[in-house]
Amino acid sequence: MVAFFLPLAGLGALVYLVTPISAQVPTVSLLIDSSTRLSAAEALNLNLRSVLSQVSSRKGATFHFGSTYSTPSSAEAAWTSNIFSTFFSAVVAENDCKWYATEPTRGTFTLSACEAVSSLAGAHGATFRGHNTFWHQQLPSWLPGTVTATDLVQNVIPTHVAGVIKGLGTNVSSWDVMNELITDSATTAMNSYQCVQNADRWPTVTADGGSTALETNLQFVYAAFKTALTNAPTTATLVYNDYSTGGSDAKDNCVFKLLADINANASIPYNRLGVGYQSHVGAQAGYFVPKAQLEATFAQLNSLGAKALITEMDMWIQANDTVDQRYQAAIWGDYLDACLYASNCFEFTNWDNRDDTSWITPGNGHGVAMATLFDSNGNPKTVTYELIARLQRYASGVSEMCATALGSSSCTVPST
Ligand code: XIL
């Protein structure tokens, strides 16, 4: 429920109003409306990989269409093996490559769980992307600890970034070198350090939410990217990854400032850099980035020579009904099209592959959740069919279509 206070003149009191959570959902036109829908079995067994290789041909480089992997329960193992052999062409570890998992004790690396995800990719003919070498969350118990600002920049970060990146070798499309540094209260007046410092997260303060300063400049960011540049294969994109980005607002502005800073002060060429747009979004106006804005952002990156990646896409819906499921398909389709038709976007990663294993759960402002591409029985959904159709359409060589999330009065999908 959403609550707000409305002052009423003359009454001298505040009247408490409650509105239902469901906001207006537009009627949308989808690509799948004009074709015969595949059966669930057909969709699951569809060799999307062959479509993805046609997509790669048109793009001129491998297009990675992926999802997360965590060791599945035995009931799901066969299903998981199947979708990473036929449906997705790329794998990212949901948690297994994070700092707590890879360096639980200072200087002692345990890469086996992270390597298992990379091996799964290899065994299924998929590619692997690395997530992540630096984040203020999911840290080992020895961090933040009492590590000093200098020790962090000179030893802790270089050791960790090099240890993980070297350990995972050359079969990697990209590494999220740094994750979620920028404040949600950004203003356009902030410089890149202020963009980070105002998040009040370790390590600009000694602990998240704390008020004791630790790093007072961005040397820790440069240390991570310099180490990544030295140790990653030359084909891997070095990524700054964040959420609530892509919409050309003050936070997005901070991303560009930070990228310019990394380029200038860590000497990372733009053609090695990428920005990861996590894209944990909702099928409600204001909770996702419209396609035109995403495209403008990707183009801005392209003009620098840097890449754009969709890294963690999921999308809650307000209600479990047809109109909401279609809206989800329209928005997700727009995100996919924004990446497909951009000349600098080669990775589109969906986060969690089944509704029953998603980290997005019902409530907490996430409606009924249902935020992934496969339902709780592992069956494809309206959004899944729509994404298949978008990939097939791109592979066939035709030009980009309108933004379906705008609603059918603004965008009617051409019938094929
Ligand atoms: C999430 C995982 O999905 C959860 O299983 C875990 O409990 C917390 O982290 N941004 C990120 C991801 O970069 O690593 C997060 O993944 C989701 C938000």
Coordinates of C-alpha atoms in Angstrom, one line a residue, residues 46-346:
L46 CA 14.3 -24.2 -28.9
N47 CA 17.8 -23.8 -29.9
L48 CA 18.1 -20.1 -29.0
R49 CA 21.8 -20.6 -29.4
S50 CA 21.5 -20.7 -33.2
V51 CA 19.4 -17.5 -33.1
L52 CA 22.1 -16.0 -30.8
S53 CA 24.8 -16.8 -33.3
Q54 CA 22.9 -15.1 -36.0
V55 CA 22.5 -12.1 -33.7
S56 CA 26.3 -12.2 -33.2
S57 CA 26.8 -12.3 -37.0
R58 CA 24.7 -9.2 -37.4
K59 CA 26.4 -7.4 -34.5
G60 CA 29.8 -8.3 -35.8
A61 CA 30.9 -9.8 -32.4
T62 CA 29.6 -12.4 -29.9
F63 CA 26.4 -11.4 -28.3
H64 CA 26.2 -12.8 -24.7
F65 CA 22.6 -13.5 -23.6
G66 CA 22.9 -14.9 -20.1
S67 CA 21.7 -15.5 -16.6
T68 CA 23.0 -16.2 -13.1
Y69 CA 24.0 -19.6 -11.8
S70 CA 24.2 -20.8 -8.2
T71 CA 24.5 -24.5 -7.4
P72 CA 20.9 -25.7 -8.0
S73 CA 18.9 -28.1 -5.9
S74 CA 19.0 -31.6 -7.5
A75 CA 15.4 -31.1 -8.6
E76 CA 16.4 -28.2 -10.7
A77 CA 19.8 -29.5 -11.9
A78 CA 18.5 -31.0 -15.2
W79 CA 16.4 -27.9 -16.0
T80 CA 19.4 -25.7 -15.3
S81 CA 21.7 -27.7 -17.4
N82 CA 19.2 -27.6 -20.2
I83 CA 18.7 -23.8 -20.3
F84 CA 22.4 -23.1 -20.1
S85 CA 22.9 -25.5 -23.1
T86 CA 20.1 -24.3 -25.3
F87 CA 18.6 -21.0 -24.1
F88 CA 21.3 -18.8 -22.5
S89 CA 24.8 -18.4 -24.0
A90 CA 26.4 -16.8 -21.0
V91 CA 26.7 -17.4 -17.2
V92 CA 27.4 -15.1 -14.3
A93 CA 27.8 -16.2 -10.7
E94 CA 25.0 -14.8 -8.6
N95 CA 27.2 -14.8 -5.4
D96 CA 30.1 -17.2 -5.8
C97 CA 32.7 -14.8 -7.1
K98 CA 32.0 -12.1 -4.5
W99 CA 34.7 -11.1 -1.9
Y100 CA 33.2 -13.2 1.0
A101 CA 33.4 -16.3 -1.2
T102 CA 36.8 -15.7 -2.8
E103 CA 39.0 -14.3 0.0
P104 CA 37.3 -15.3 3.3
T105 CA 40.6 -14.8 5.1
R106 CA 43.0 -12.0 4.2
G107 CA 45.4 -13.3 1.6
T108 CA 43.9 -16.8 1.3
F109 CA 41.9 -17.3 -1.9
T110 CA 39.1 -19.9 -2.2
L111 CA 38.1 -19.7 -5.8
S112 CA 36.5 -23.1 -6.2
A113 CA 32.9 -22.0 -6.1
C114 CA 33.6 -19.1 -8.5
E115 CA 35.6 -21.5 -10.7
A116 CA 32.6 -24.0 -10.7
V117 CA 30.5 -21.3 -12.4
S118 CA 33.1 -20.7 -15.0
S119 CA 33.4 -24.5 -15.5
L120 CA 29.7 -24.7 -15.9
A121 CA 29.9 -22.1 -18.7
G122 CA 32.7 -24.1 -20.3
A123 CA 30.8 -27.4 -20.1
H124 CA 27.7 -25.9 -21.7
G125 CA 29.5 -23.9 -24.5
A126 CA 28.5 -20.7 -22.8
T127 CA 30.7 -17.7 -21.9
F128 CA 31.4 -16.5 -18.4
R129 CA 31.3 -12.9 -16.9
G130 CA 32.9 -12.0 -13.6
H131 CA 30.9 -10.4 -10.8
N132 CA 32.5 -8.7 -8.9
T133 CA 35.9 -7.8 -7.5
F134 CA 34.7 -4.9 -5.3
W135 CA 31.4 -4.2 -3.5
H136 CA 30.5 -2.7 -0.1
Q137 CA 28.2 -5.7 0.5
Q138 CA 28.8 -9.4 1.0
L139 CA 32.3 -8.8 2.3
P140 CA 34.3 -11.3 4.3
S141 CA 34.3 -11.0 8.1
W142 CA 37.7 -9.3 8.1
L143 CA 36.4 -6.3 6.2
P144 CA 35.9 -3.4 6.7
G145 CA 37.7 -4.3 10.0
T146 CA 40.4 -1.9 10.9
V147 CA 42.2 -1.8 7.5
T148 CA 43.7 1.6 7.0
A149 CA 43.1 3.8 3.9
T150 CA 46.6 3.3 2.7
D151 CA 46.7 -0.4 3.3
L152 CA 43.4 -0.7 1.4
V153 CA 44.7 1.2 -1.7
Q154 CA 48.3 -0.3 -1.7
N155 CA 47.7 -3.9 -0.6
V156 CA 44.2 -5.1 0.1
I157 CA 42.5 -4.0 -3.2
P158 CA 45.3 -4.9 -5.6
T159 CA 45.8 -8.3 -3.9
H160 CA 42.1 -9.1 -4.1
V161 CA 41.4 -7.9 -7.6
A162 CA 44.6 -9.6 -9.0
G163 CA 43.9 -12.8 -7.1
V164 CA 40.4 -13.3 -8.4
I165 CA 40.9 -12.1 -11.9
K166 CA 44.1 -14.1 -12.4
G167 CA 42.5 -17.1 -10.8
L168 CA 39.6 -17.1 -13.2
G169 CA 41.8 -17.0 -16.3
T170 CA 41.0 -16.0 -19.8
N171 CA 37.5 -17.4 -20.4
V172 CA 35.8 -14.2 -19.4
S173 CA 33.8 -11.6 -21.4
S174 CA 33.9 -8.9 -18.7
W175 CA 34.6 -8.2 -15.1
D176 CA 32.6 -6.0 -12.8
V177 CA 35.6 -4.4 -11.3
M178 CA 33.7 -2.1 -9.0
N179 CA 30.0 -2.3 -8.0
E180 CA 27.6 0.3 -6.6
L181 CA 29.8 3.2 -5.5
I182 CA 27.5 6.1 -6.4
T183 CA 25.0 7.8 -4.1
D184 CA 21.3 7.7 -4.7
S185 CA 21.1 11.4 -3.8
A186 CA 23.3 12.6 -6.6
T187 CA 23.2 16.2 -7.8
T188 CA 24.7 17.4 -11.1
A189 CA 26.9 19.7 -9.1
M190 CA 28.8 16.9 -7.5
N191 CA 32.3 15.9 -8.7
S192 CA 33.2 12.3 -9.0
Y193 CA 34.6 12.0 -5.5
Q194 CA 31.5 13.6 -4.0
C195 CA 29.3 11.3 -6.1
V196 CA 30.9 8.4 -4.2
Q197 CA 31.5 10.0 -0.9
N198 CA 27.8 11.0 -0.5
A199 CA 26.8 7.3 -0.6
D200 CA 28.2 7.0 3.0
R201 CA 29.4 3.5 2.2
W202 CA 32.7 1.8 3.0
P203 CA 35.4 2.7 2.1
T204 CA 34.8 6.5 2.0
V205 CA 33.6 5.9 5.6
T206 CA 34.9 3.2 7.9
A207 CA 31.6 1.3 7.7
D208 CA 28.4 1.7 5.7
G209 CA 26.3 4.5 7.1
G210 CA 29.1 5.6 9.4
S211 CA 30.4 9.1 9.7
T212 CA 34.1 8.5 10.2
A213 CA 36.0 9.2 6.9
L214 CA 38.4 6.6 5.5
E215 CA 39.2 7.0 1.9
T216 CA 39.2 10.8 1.1
N217 CA 39.9 10.5 -2.6
L218 CA 39.3 7.9 -5.4
Q219 CA 42.7 6.3 -5.3
F220 CA 41.0 3.0 -4.2
V221 CA 39.0 3.1 -7.4
Y222 CA 42.1 3.7 -9.6
A223 CA 43.9 0.9 -7.7
A224 CA 41.1 -1.6 -8.6
F225 CA 40.9 -0.6 -12.3
K226 CA 44.7 -0.5 -12.7
T227 CA 45.0 -4.0 -11.2
A228 CA 42.2 -5.3 -13.4
L229 CA 43.8 -3.8 -16.5
T230 CA 47.1 -5.5 -15.7
N231 CA 45.6 -8.9 -14.9
A232 CA 42.5 -9.4 -17.1
P233 CA 42.7 -10.8 -20.6
T234 CA 42.9 -8.0 -23.1
T235 CA 39.5 -9.1 -24.5
A236 CA 37.7 -8.6 -21.2
T237 CA 35.7 -5.4 -20.7
L238 CA 36.4 -3.7 -17.3
V239 CA 33.1 -2.6 -15.9
Y240 CA 31.7 -0.1 -13.5
N241 CA 28.3 -1.6 -12.4
D242 CA 25.4 0.1 -10.7
Y243 CA 21.6 0.2 -10.2
S244 CA 19.1 3.0 -10.9
T245 CA 21.2 4.2 -13.9
G246 CA 20.7 4.7 -17.6
G247 CA 18.1 7.4 -17.2
S248 CA 20.2 10.5 -18.0
D249 CA 19.6 11.9 -14.5
A250 CA 22.1 13.1 -11.8
K251 CA 23.1 9.6 -10.8
D252 CA 23.8 8.8 -14.4
N253 CA 25.8 12.0 -14.7
C254 CA 27.9 10.8 -11.8
V255 CA 28.6 7.5 -13.7
F256 CA 30.0 9.5 -16.6
K257 CA 32.1 11.6 -14.3
L258 CA 33.5 8.6 -12.6
L259 CA 34.3 6.9 -15.9
A260 CA 36.1 10.0 -17.1
D261 CA 38.0 10.1 -13.9
I262 CA 39.0 6.4 -14.2
N263 CA 40.1 7.0 -17.8
A264 CA 42.2 10.0 -16.9
N265 CA 43.6 9.0 -13.5
A266 CA 43.9 5.3 -13.7
S267 CA 44.9 5.5 -17.4
I268 CA 42.3 2.9 -18.5
P269 CA 41.5 3.4 -22.2
Y270 CA 37.9 4.0 -22.9
N271 CA 37.9 1.0 -25.3
R272 CA 38.6 -1.3 -22.3
L273 CA 35.9 0.3 -20.2
G274 CA 32.2 -0.5 -19.8
V275 CA 29.2 0.6 -17.7
G276 CA 27.0 -2.1 -16.4
Y277 CA 23.3 -1.2 -16.1
Q278 CA 22.0 -3.6 -13.5
S279 CA 18.4 -3.0 -14.4
H280 CA 16.5 -4.3 -11.4
V281 CA 13.3 -2.6 -12.5
G282 CA 9.5 -2.7 -12.1
A283 CA 6.7 -2.9 -14.6
Q284 CA 5.3 0.4 -13.4
A285 CA 5.8 3.9 -14.9
G286 CA 8.7 5.5 -13.1
Y287 CA 10.3 2.2 -12.1
F288 CA 12.1 1.5 -15.4
V289 CA 14.1 3.6 -17.9
P290 CA 12.2 4.3 -21.2
K291 CA 14.0 3.0 -24.3
A292 CA 14.8 6.4 -25.8
Q293 CA 16.7 7.3 -22.6
L294 CA 18.6 4.1 -22.5
E295 CA 19.6 4.5 -26.1
A296 CA 20.8 8.0 -25.6
T297 CA 22.9 6.9 -22.6
F298 CA 24.4 4.0 -24.6
A299 CA 25.1 6.3 -27.5
Q300 CA 26.9 8.8 -25.1
L301 CA 29.1 5.9 -24.0
N302 CA 29.7 4.8 -27.5
S303 CA 30.9 8.3 -28.4
L304 CA 33.6 7.8 -25.8
G305 CA 34.5 4.4 -27.2
A306 CA 33.1 2.6 -24.1
K307 CA 30.7 -0.3 -23.9
A308 CA 27.2 -0.6 -22.3
L309 CA 26.1 -3.8 -20.7
I310 CA 22.8 -4.9 -19.2
T311 CA 24.1 -6.9 -16.2
E312 CA 21.3 -7.9 -13.8
M313 CA 17.9 -7.6 -15.5
D314 CA 14.8 -8.6 -13.6
M315 CA 11.4 -6.9 -13.4
W316 CA 8.7 -7.2 -10.7
I317 CA 5.1 -6.9 -11.8
Q318 CA 2.2 -5.3 -9.9
A319 CA -0.3 -8.1 -10.3
N320 CA -0.4 -11.6 -11.7
D321 CA -2.6 -10.9 -14.6
T322 CA -2.3 -10.8 -18.4
V323 CA -2.1 -7.0 -18.7
D324 CA 0.8 -6.8 -16.2
Q325 CA 2.6 -9.8 -17.8
R326 CA 2.3 -8.1 -21.2
Y327 CA 3.6 -4.8 -19.8
Q328 CA 6.6 -6.8 -18.4
A329 CA 7.2 -8.3 -21.9
A330 CA 7.0 -4.9 -23.5
I331 CA 9.5 -3.2 -21.2
W332 CA 12.0 -6.1 -21.2
G333 CA 11.7 -6.2 -24.9
D334 CA 12.6 -2.5 -25.1
Y335 CA 15.6 -3.0 -22.9
L336 CA 16.7 -5.9 -25.2
D337 CA 16.2 -3.9 -28.3
A338 CA 18.1 -0.9 -26.8
C339 CA 21.1 -3.2 -26.4
L340 CA 20.7 -5.1 -29.6
Y341 CA 20.5 -2.0 -31.8
A342 CA 23.3 -0.2 -30.0
S343 CA 26.7 -0.7 -31.6
N344 CA 28.5 -0.9 -28.2
C345 CA 26.2 -3.4 -26.3
F346 CA 27.2 -7.1 -26.5

